[in-house]
């Protein structure tokens, strides 16, 4: 489970926000390394620190990572509370201590390990903490037992924070140990255990059940069985402690990326658009049916800080709203092939994905056989730039979505245009499925889009916005070809001068070589 989480974090590492501020330099009178609340470890003093401390909790970090700065701050707070205990906290800058990190097999952006009694080979992995309190809770639960969670639920039921309550008929049952093991791995979540029959009667449930409560409201319940493992319980808790749909922000990124649910449905939408509420409601409605199978996340395309995530998925703001599905282990992306985003359509797409029937979105479809033999050429990602930026051809391309009625309505017009220019060898009429191929060029507006590539060496694209009639399209083509001819004269002259200059430079170097010989 932890390996899967690490894979998810690694795949999306470009999406995590980076803190720009660096820590100020320590003053000259700073205490020695071994006197500091948080030890600064290196290859030279790591083994000595292991021998000296019964419990050594070490954070291996990257100095420019926003996550690293947050955890370091949590370490400093926890270290102050742990003074005088047998637990010592330490940090290792893996950017500087590469040999040590390699020796200890440290990978990932945030690695925290607890070394016990000087054992260098068998450390205990610590969950990534949200605060200093998380570290203290984890250490306390590790050293304790399920009996420590027995509590009066009157305060827990009124708490505004989520509380995970285990109701067990017998506190020495193996179910209780599974419950406690989950509590150790989730130090940021409140846990409690009760045998009080009144509590379970209140919620109409039976014994050996785990309840998620928030202000006395039952969010969800999980019936323990002999097959229930710690990992299964953790998935249940981490999923239901989140809302059915979570907005991607700097605050939620870590929670999203560390989720044990590795199938993510991403809704890219403009929050300020008129259709936002309706689309978000449909997305939320579909999410309820896939809570333990797919994590639903929405991304505001109008938020500048989401630019890196949009770049990763190759989504442009004008393409929104759209939905993508991705698995964090294989990173294969799937695109919902519809311009109707209602509950039924979203559910059907998610179900087809889970059943292995959805088609992945590729950088390029395979080049179709006979793609250039018809009047309208069928382009794909691999052929778009080669055909479009041919300096000796004027290429008019229809970028379309096959599931869009507006796109399909243009197919007859495009066939008619191709027929009108079939005898002109310098003009090519083509089309490309923008939903199945990545379009790596600047576009304006959504799809369908009519784009003309002039016969120039410079890679230019002119978007057509006029009337959608053949005679208007032909006028546009002729006008742009006349412009291109003028530009081409200048281009050809510049190329001639460049080639002559390059030949002169080669001749000069050849003469210098002869003189040296």
Coordinates of C-alpha atoms in Angstrom, one line a residue:
X1 CA 0.0 0.0 0.0
X2 CA 2.8 2.4 0.9
X3 CA 4.6 1.6 -2.3
X4 CA 1.5 2.5 -4.3
X5 CA 1.2 5.7 -2.4
X6 CA 4.8 6.5 -3.3
X7 CA 4.2 5.8 -7.0
X8 CA 1.2 8.2 -6.9
X9 CA 3.3 10.9 -5.3
X10 CA 6.1 10.5 -7.7
X11 CA 3.9 10.7 -10.8
X12 CA 2.3 13.9 -9.7
X13 CA 5.4 15.5 -8.1
X14 CA 5.3 18.4 -10.7
X15 CA 1.9 19.4 -9.4
X16 CA 3.1 20.0 -5.7
X17 CA 3.5 23.7 -4.9
X18 CA 7.1 24.8 -4.2
X19 CA 7.9 27.2 -1.4
X20 CA 10.0 30.2 -2.6
X21 CA 11.3 31.3 0.7
X22 CA 14.5 29.8 2.1
X23 CA 15.3 29.5 5.7
X24 CA 17.7 32.2 7.0
X25 CA 21.2 31.3 7.9
X26 CA 21.9 30.2 11.4
X27 CA 23.9 32.7 13.5
X28 CA 27.5 32.0 14.3
X29 CA 26.7 31.2 18.0
X30 CA 24.3 28.4 17.2
X31 CA 24.5 25.3 19.4
X32 CA 26.5 22.3 18.4
X33 CA 24.8 19.7 16.1
X34 CA 24.2 17.3 19.0
X35 CA 22.8 20.0 21.3
X36 CA 20.1 21.1 18.8
X37 CA 16.4 20.1 19.3
X38 CA 16.5 18.7 15.7
X39 CA 19.8 17.1 14.8
X40 CA 21.4 17.9 11.4
X41 CA 22.7 14.5 10.3
X42 CA 25.3 13.7 7.7
X43 CA 27.1 10.6 6.6
X44 CA 29.8 11.4 9.2
X45 CA 27.6 11.6 12.3
X46 CA 24.6 9.4 11.3
X47 CA 26.0 6.2 12.9
X48 CA 27.0 8.1 16.1
X49 CA 23.5 9.5 16.4
X50 CA 22.0 6.0 16.0
X51 CA 24.2 4.6 18.9
X52 CA 23.5 7.6 21.2
X53 CA 19.6 7.6 20.9
X54 CA 17.3 4.8 21.7
X55 CA 14.7 6.2 19.3
X56 CA 15.8 8.3 16.4
X57 CA 13.1 9.8 14.1
X58 CA 14.7 11.0 10.9
X59 CA 13.2 13.2 8.2
X60 CA 14.9 12.8 4.8
X61 CA 14.1 15.9 2.8
X62 CA 14.7 18.0 -0.3
X63 CA 15.5 21.6 0.7
X64 CA 13.4 23.3 -2.0
X65 CA 10.3 21.1 -1.5
X66 CA 7.2 22.8 -0.1
X67 CA 6.3 19.5 1.6
X68 CA 9.8 19.3 3.1
X69 CA 9.5 22.8 4.6
X70 CA 6.1 21.9 6.2
X71 CA 7.4 18.7 7.7
X72 CA 10.5 20.4 9.0
X73 CA 8.4 22.9 10.8
X74 CA 6.4 20.1 12.3
X75 CA 9.6 18.4 13.4
X76 CA 10.8 21.5 15.2
X77 CA 7.5 21.8 17.1
X78 CA 7.5 18.2 18.1
X79 CA 11.2 18.3 19.2
X80 CA 10.4 21.1 21.6
X81 CA 7.7 18.9 23.3
X82 CA 10.0 15.8 23.3
X83 CA 12.9 17.4 25.2
X84 CA 14.0 15.0 27.9
X85 CA 12.4 11.9 26.4
X86 CA 14.2 9.0 24.8
X87 CA 13.0 10.1 21.3
X88 CA 15.3 12.4 19.3
X89 CA 14.3 14.0 16.0
X90 CA 16.7 14.6 13.1
X91 CA 16.8 15.7 9.5
X92 CA 19.0 14.7 6.5
X93 CA 19.3 16.9 3.4
X94 CA 19.3 14.3 0.7
X95 CA 20.4 16.8 -1.9
X96 CA 23.7 17.2 -0.1
X97 CA 23.9 13.7 1.5
X98 CA 23.4 11.6 -1.7
X99 CA 25.7 8.9 -0.6
X100 CA 23.9 8.4 2.7
X101 CA 20.5 8.5 1.0
X102 CA 21.7 5.8 -1.4
X103 CA 23.2 3.7 1.4
X104 CA 19.9 3.8 3.3
X105 CA 17.8 3.3 0.1
X106 CA 15.9 6.5 0.6
X107 CA 13.4 7.4 -2.2
X108 CA 10.5 9.7 -2.6
X109 CA 10.0 13.4 -1.7
X110 CA 9.1 12.8 2.0
X111 CA 10.6 9.9 3.8
X112 CA 10.4 9.7 7.6
X113 CA 11.9 6.7 9.5
X114 CA 12.1 5.7 13.1
X115 CA 15.4 3.9 14.0
X116 CA 15.1 1.8 17.2
X117 CA 18.0 0.8 19.5
X118 CA 20.7 1.6 16.9
X119 CA 19.2 -0.8 14.3
X120 CA 20.2 0.8 11.0
X121 CA 18.7 -1.9 8.8
X122 CA 15.1 -2.2 10.0
X123 CA 13.6 1.2 10.6
X124 CA 9.9 1.8 11.0
X125 CA 8.2 4.1 8.4
X126 CA 6.4 7.0 9.8
X127 CA 3.3 8.4 8.0
X128 CA 3.8 11.9 6.5
X129 CA 2.6 14.2 9.4
X130 CA 0.3 17.2 8.9
X131 CA 1.5 18.9 12.1
X132 CA 3.8 18.5 15.2
X133 CA 0.7 17.0 17.0
X134 CA 0.6 14.2 14.3
X135 CA 4.2 13.2 15.2
X136 CA 3.5 13.1 18.9
X137 CA 0.2 11.1 18.3
X138 CA 2.0 8.6 16.1
X139 CA 4.8 8.0 18.7
X140 CA 2.2 7.7 21.5
X141 CA 0.0 5.2 19.6
X142 CA 3.1 3.2 18.5
X143 CA 4.1 2.7 22.1
X144 CA 0.5 2.2 23.4
X145 CA -2.3 -0.2 23.0
X146 CA -6.0 -0.2 22.0
X147 CA -6.9 0.4 25.7
X148 CA -5.6 3.9 25.3
X149 CA -8.4 4.7 22.8
X150 CA -11.2 3.8 25.2
X151 CA -13.0 7.1 25.7
X152 CA -16.1 8.9 26.7
X153 CA -17.8 9.7 23.4
X154 CA -19.7 12.7 24.6
X155 CA -16.9 15.0 23.5
X156 CA -16.1 13.1 20.3
X157 CA -19.7 13.2 19.1
X158 CA -19.8 17.0 19.4
X159 CA -16.4 17.6 17.8
X160 CA -16.3 19.3 14.5
X161 CA -13.5 17.0 13.4
X162 CA -14.0 13.5 12.1
X163 CA -13.8 10.8 14.7
X164 CA -13.4 7.1 13.9
X165 CA -15.2 5.1 16.6
X166 CA -14.8 1.3 17.0
X167 CA -17.6 -0.5 18.8
X168 CA -16.5 -3.9 19.8
X169 CA -18.2 -6.6 21.9
X170 CA -14.9 -7.8 23.3
X171 CA -11.8 -5.5 23.6
X172 CA -9.4 -8.4 23.4
X173 CA -10.8 -9.5 20.0
X174 CA -8.4 -9.5 17.0
X175 CA -10.7 -6.9 15.3
X176 CA -9.5 -4.4 17.9
X177 CA -5.9 -4.9 17.1
X178 CA -6.6 -4.3 13.4
X179 CA -8.5 -1.2 14.4
X180 CA -5.6 0.0 16.5
X181 CA -3.0 -0.7 13.8
X182 CA -5.0 1.5 11.5
X183 CA -5.0 4.2 14.1
X184 CA -1.3 4.1 14.3
X185 CA -0.9 4.7 10.6
X186 CA -3.4 7.6 10.6
X187 CA -2.1 9.9 13.3
X188 CA -4.0 12.9 11.9
X189 CA -7.4 11.3 12.6
X190 CA -9.2 11.0 15.9
X191 CA -9.9 7.5 17.1
X192 CA -11.9 6.1 19.9
X193 CA -13.1 2.7 21.2
X194 CA -16.3 1.9 23.1
X195 CA -18.2 -1.0 24.5
X196 CA -21.2 1.2 25.3
X197 CA -24.4 -0.5 24.0
X198 CA -26.3 2.8 24.1
X199 CA -23.9 4.3 21.5
X200 CA -24.4 1.5 19.0
X201 CA -28.2 1.4 19.7
X202 CA -28.4 5.1 18.9
X203 CA -27.1 4.6 15.4
X204 CA -29.1 1.4 14.8
X205 CA -26.0 -0.8 14.2
X206 CA -24.5 -4.0 15.7
X207 CA -21.2 -4.7 17.5
X208 CA -17.8 -5.1 15.7
X209 CA -18.4 -2.1 13.5
X210 CA -16.3 1.1 12.7
X211 CA -18.2 4.3 12.5
X212 CA -17.2 7.7 11.1
X213 CA -18.8 10.5 13.2
X214 CA -18.9 14.2 12.7
X215 CA -20.9 16.3 15.3
X216 CA -22.9 13.2 16.3
X217 CA -23.8 12.6 12.6
X218 CA -23.0 9.1 11.2
X219 CA -21.0 9.6 8.0
X220 CA -20.5 6.0 7.2
X221 CA -20.2 2.6 8.9
X222 CA -17.9 -0.4 8.2
X223 CA -18.7 -3.9 9.4
X224 CA -15.6 -5.8 10.5
X225 CA -15.1 -9.3 9.2
X226 CA -12.4 -11.9 9.6
X227 CA -11.1 -10.8 6.2
X228 CA -10.8 -7.2 7.2
X229 CA -7.1 -6.1 7.1
X230 CA -5.5 -2.9 8.4
X231 CA -5.1 -1.7 4.8
X232 CA -8.8 -2.3 3.9
X233 CA -9.8 -0.2 7.0
X234 CA -7.4 2.6 6.1
X235 CA -8.8 2.8 2.6
X236 CA -12.3 3.1 4.1
X237 CA -11.4 5.8 6.5
X238 CA -9.2 7.9 4.2
X239 CA -11.9 7.8 1.5
X240 CA -14.8 8.7 3.7
X241 CA -13.0 11.4 5.6
X242 CA -12.9 13.3 2.4
X243 CA -16.0 14.8 0.6
X244 CA -17.3 12.8 -2.4
X245 CA -15.7 15.5 -4.6
X246 CA -12.5 17.4 -3.6
X247 CA -11.2 20.6 -5.2
X248 CA -7.5 20.4 -6.1
X249 CA -5.7 23.2 -4.2
X250 CA -2.3 23.7 -2.5
X251 CA -4.0 22.6 0.7
X252 CA -5.6 19.4 -0.6
X253 CA -2.8 18.2 -3.0
X254 CA -1.0 16.0 -0.5
X255 CA -4.3 14.4 0.7
X256 CA -5.3 13.7 -2.9
X257 CA -1.9 12.4 -4.0
X258 CA -1.5 10.2 -0.9
X259 CA -4.9 8.6 -1.2
X260 CA -4.9 4.8 -1.3
X261 CA -7.5 5.1 -4.1
X262 CA -5.3 5.2 -7.2
X263 CA -8.0 5.8 -9.8
X264 CA -8.7 9.5 -10.1
X265 CA -11.5 11.2 -12.0
X266 CA -10.5 14.8 -12.8
X267 CA -13.1 17.4 -13.8
X268 CA -11.5 20.4 -15.4
X269 CA -14.0 23.3 -15.2
X270 CA -14.1 27.1 -14.9
X271 CA -15.6 27.9 -11.5
X272 CA -16.9 31.2 -12.7
X273 CA -18.8 29.7 -15.7
X274 CA -22.6 29.7 -15.8
X275 CA -22.7 25.9 -16.1
X276 CA -20.4 25.3 -13.1
X277 CA -23.1 24.5 -10.5
X278 CA -24.9 22.1 -12.8
X279 CA -21.8 20.3 -13.9
X280 CA -20.4 20.1 -10.3
X281 CA -23.7 18.7 -9.1
X282 CA -23.6 16.0 -11.7
X283 CA -20.0 15.1 -10.9
X284 CA -20.8 14.9 -7.2
X285 CA -23.9 12.8 -7.9
X286 CA -21.8 10.3 -9.9
X287 CA -19.0 10.2 -7.2
X288 CA -21.3 8.6 -4.6
X289 CA -21.4 5.4 -6.6
X290 CA -17.6 5.0 -6.8
X291 CA -16.4 6.1 -3.4
X292 CA -14.0 3.2 -2.8
X293 CA -13.0 2.7 -6.4
X294 CA -12.4 6.2 -7.9
X295 CA -11.4 9.5 -6.2
X296 CA -13.3 12.4 -7.7
X297 CA -11.4 15.7 -8.0
X298 CA -12.3 19.0 -9.7
X299 CA -9.8 21.5 -11.0
X300 CA -10.5 25.2 -11.6
X301 CA -9.0 26.0 -15.0
X302 CA -9.2 29.7 -14.2
X303 CA -6.8 29.3 -11.2
X304 CA -3.3 30.2 -12.3
X305 CA -1.7 28.0 -9.7
X306 CA -3.3 24.9 -11.4
X307 CA -1.3 25.6 -14.6
X308 CA 1.2 22.8 -13.9
X309 CA -1.4 20.2 -13.3
X310 CA -3.2 21.3 -16.5
X311 CA 0.1 21.1 -18.4
X312 CA 0.7 17.6 -17.1
X313 CA -2.7 16.5 -18.5
X314 CA -2.3 18.7 -21.6
X315 CA -5.6 20.5 -20.9
X316 CA -6.1 24.1 -22.0
X317 CA -8.6 26.4 -20.3
X318 CA -10.8 26.8 -23.4
X319 CA -11.3 23.0 -23.6
X320 CA -13.1 23.0 -20.3
X321 CA -15.4 21.5 -19.1
X322 CA -14.0 18.0 -19.6
X323 CA -13.3 14.9 -17.5
X324 CA -10.2 12.7 -17.5
X325 CA -9.6 9.5 -15.7
X326 CA -6.1 8.4 -14.7
X327 CA -4.5 5.6 -12.7
X328 CA -1.5 6.7 -10.6
X329 CA 0.4 3.4 -11.2
X330 CA 0.4 3.3 -15.0
X331 CA -0.4 7.0 -15.6
X332 CA -2.6 6.1 -18.6
X333 CA -5.2 8.8 -19.2
X334 CA -8.8 8.3 -20.4
X335 CA -11.0 11.1 -21.8
X336 CA -14.8 11.2 -21.4
X337 CA -16.0 11.2 -25.0
X338 CA -19.0 13.4 -24.6
X339 CA -19.9 17.1 -24.5
X340 CA -22.8 16.2 -22.2
X341 CA -21.7 16.0 -18.6
X342 CA -24.7 14.7 -16.7
X343 CA -24.8 12.0 -13.9
X344 CA -25.7 9.2 -16.3
X345 CA -22.9 10.0 -18.8
X346 CA -20.3 10.3 -16.1
X347 CA -21.3 7.1 -14.4
X348 CA -21.3 5.2 -17.6
X349 CA -17.8 6.5 -18.4
X350 CA -16.5 5.5 -15.0
X351 CA -18.0 2.1 -15.2
X352 CA -16.6 1.5 -18.6
X353 CA -13.2 2.4 -17.3
X354 CA -13.4 0.0 -14.3
X355 CA -14.5 -2.8 -16.7
X356 CA -11.6 -2.1 -19.0
X357 CA -13.7 -1.0 -21.9
X358 CA -12.8 2.7 -22.1
X359 CA -10.2 3.7 -24.7
X360 CA -7.1 5.5 -23.4
X361 CA -6.2 9.0 -24.7
X362 CA -3.0 8.7 -26.6
X363 CA -0.5 11.4 -27.8
X364 CA -1.3 10.1 -31.3
X365 CA -3.6 7.7 -32.9
X366 CA -2.0 5.2 -35.3
X367 CA -1.6 6.6 -38.8
X368 CA -4.6 5.3 -40.7
X369 CA -4.1 3.3 -43.9
X370 CA -4.7 5.4 -46.9
X371 CA -5.0 8.6 -44.8
X372 CA -3.9 10.8 -47.7
X373 CA -5.9 9.1 -50.5
X374 CA -9.3 10.8 -49.8
X375 CA -10.2 14.4 -50.6
X376 CA -10.1 15.2 -46.9
X377 CA -6.8 13.9 -45.4
X378 CA -7.1 12.1 -42.0
X379 CA -4.4 13.5 -39.7
X380 CA -3.2 12.2 -36.3
X381 CA -0.8 13.6 -33.7
X382 CA 2.2 12.1 -35.5
X383 CA 1.4 13.6 -38.9
X384 CA -0.2 17.0 -37.9
X385 CA 3.0 19.1 -37.7
X386 CA 4.7 17.4 -40.7
X387 CA 1.7 18.0 -43.0
X388 CA 0.6 21.3 -41.5
X389 CA 4.0 23.0 -41.5
X390 CA 4.9 22.0 -45.0
X391 CA 6.5 25.2 -46.4
X392 CA 5.2 24.4 -49.9
X393 CA 1.6 23.7 -49.1
X394 CA -1.4 25.7 -47.8
X395 CA -3.1 23.3 -45.4
X396 CA -6.6 23.9 -44.0
X397 CA -7.4 21.7 -41.0
X398 CA -10.6 21.0 -39.1
X399 CA -10.0 20.2 -35.4
X400 CA -13.1 18.3 -34.3
X401 CA -14.6 16.2 -31.5
X402 CA -16.3 13.1 -32.8
X403 CA -18.9 13.2 -30.1
X404 CA -19.8 16.9 -30.7
X405 CA -22.9 17.5 -32.9
X406 CA -21.4 20.9 -33.9
X407 CA -18.3 19.2 -35.1
X408 CA -20.1 16.5 -37.1
X409 CA -22.2 19.2 -38.7
X410 CA -19.1 20.5 -40.4
X411 CA -18.1 17.2 -42.0
X412 CA -20.2 17.8 -45.2
X413 CA -18.9 21.3 -45.5
X414 CA -15.3 20.1 -45.3
X415 CA -15.9 17.4 -48.0
X416 CA -17.4 20.2 -50.2
X417 CA -14.4 22.4 -49.6
X418 CA -12.0 19.5 -50.5
X419 CA -13.9 18.9 -53.7
X420 CA -13.6 22.6 -54.6
X421 CA -9.8 22.6 -54.4
X422 CA -9.1 19.0 -55.6
X423 CA -7.3 20.3 -58.7
X424 CA -5.0 22.7 -56.7
X425 CA -1.9 20.8 -55.8
X426 CA -0.7 23.6 -53.4
X427 CA -3.8 23.3 -51.1
X428 CA -4.6 20.5 -48.7
X429 CA -7.8 20.0 -46.8
X430 CA -7.5 17.8 -43.7
X431 CA -9.1 17.1 -40.3
X432 CA -8.0 15.7 -37.0
X433 CA -9.7 14.2 -33.9
X434 CA -8.7 16.6 -31.1
X435 CA -10.0 14.3 -28.4
X436 CA -7.8 11.3 -29.4
X437 CA -4.6 13.2 -30.3
X438 CA -2.6 15.7 -28.3
X439 CA -2.5 19.0 -30.1
X440 CA 0.9 20.6 -29.1
X441 CA 0.3 24.1 -30.6
X442 CA -1.3 27.3 -29.5
X443 CA -5.0 27.4 -30.3
X444 CA -7.7 30.0 -29.8
X445 CA -11.2 29.0 -28.6
X446 CA -12.8 25.6 -28.3
X447 CA -13.6 22.9 -30.8
X448 CA -14.5 22.6 -33.6
X449 CA -11.8 24.9 -34.8
X450 CA -10.9 25.7 -38.5
X451 CA -7.1 26.5 -38.8
X452 CA -5.1 27.4 -41.8
X453 CA -1.4 26.7 -42.1
X454 CA 0.1 29.1 -44.7
X455 CA 2.8 27.9 -47.1
X456 CA 5.7 29.4 -45.1
X457 CA 8.9 28.2 -43.4
X458 CA 7.7 30.1 -40.3
X459 CA 5.3 27.9 -38.3
X460 CA 2.2 30.1 -38.4
X461 CA -1.5 29.1 -37.8
X462 CA -4.4 31.4 -38.7
X463 CA -7.8 30.6 -37.1
X464 CA -10.8 31.1 -39.3
X465 CA -13.7 32.8 -37.7
X466 CA -15.9 33.8 -40.7
X467 CA -19.1 32.3 -42.2
X468 CA -19.1 28.6 -42.6
X469 CA -19.8 28.4 -46.3
X470 CA -17.6 27.1 -49.1
X471 CA -17.4 30.4 -50.9
X472 CA -16.3 32.2 -47.7
X473 CA -13.8 29.6 -46.9
X474 CA -12.3 29.8 -50.5
X475 CA -12.0 33.6 -50.2
X476 CA -10.2 33.2 -46.9
X477 CA -7.8 30.6 -48.4
X478 CA -7.0 32.8 -51.4
X479 CA -6.5 35.9 -49.2
X480 CA -4.1 34.1 -46.8
X481 CA -2.2 32.6 -49.8
X482 CA -1.6 36.1 -51.2
X483 CA -0.3 37.2 -47.8
X484 CA 1.9 34.2 -47.6
X485 CA 3.4 34.9 -51.0
X486 CA 4.6 38.3 -49.9
X487 CA 6.1 36.8 -46.7
X488 CA 7.6 34.0 -48.6
X489 CA 9.7 36.5 -50.8
X490 CA 11.2 37.9 -47.6
X491 CA 11.7 34.4 -46.2
X492 CA 13.5 33.1 -49.3
X493 CA 15.8 36.2 -49.4
X494 CA 16.6 35.7 -45.7
X495 CA 17.3 32.0 -46.3
X496 CA 19.5 32.8 -49.3
X497 CA 21.6 35.2 -47.2
X498 CA 21.8 32.8 -44.3
X499 CA 23.0 29.9 -46.6
X500 CA 25.6 32.2 -48.3
X501 CA 26.9 33.4 -44.9
X502 CA 27.1 29.8 -43.7
X503 CA 29.1 28.7 -46.8
X504 CA 31.4 31.7 -46.4
X505 CA 32.0 30.8 -42.8
X506 CA 32.8 27.2 -43.7
X507 CA 35.2 28.3 -46.4
X508 CA 37.0 30.7 -43.9
X509 CA 37.4 27.8 -41.5
X510 CA 38.8 25.5 -44.2
X511 CA 41.3 28.1 -45.3
X512 CA 42.4 28.6 -41.6
X513 CA 42.9 24.9 -41.3
X514 CA 45.1 24.8 -44.5
X515 CA 47.2 27.7 -43.2
X516 CA 47.8 25.8 -39.9
X517 CA 48.9 22.7 -41.8

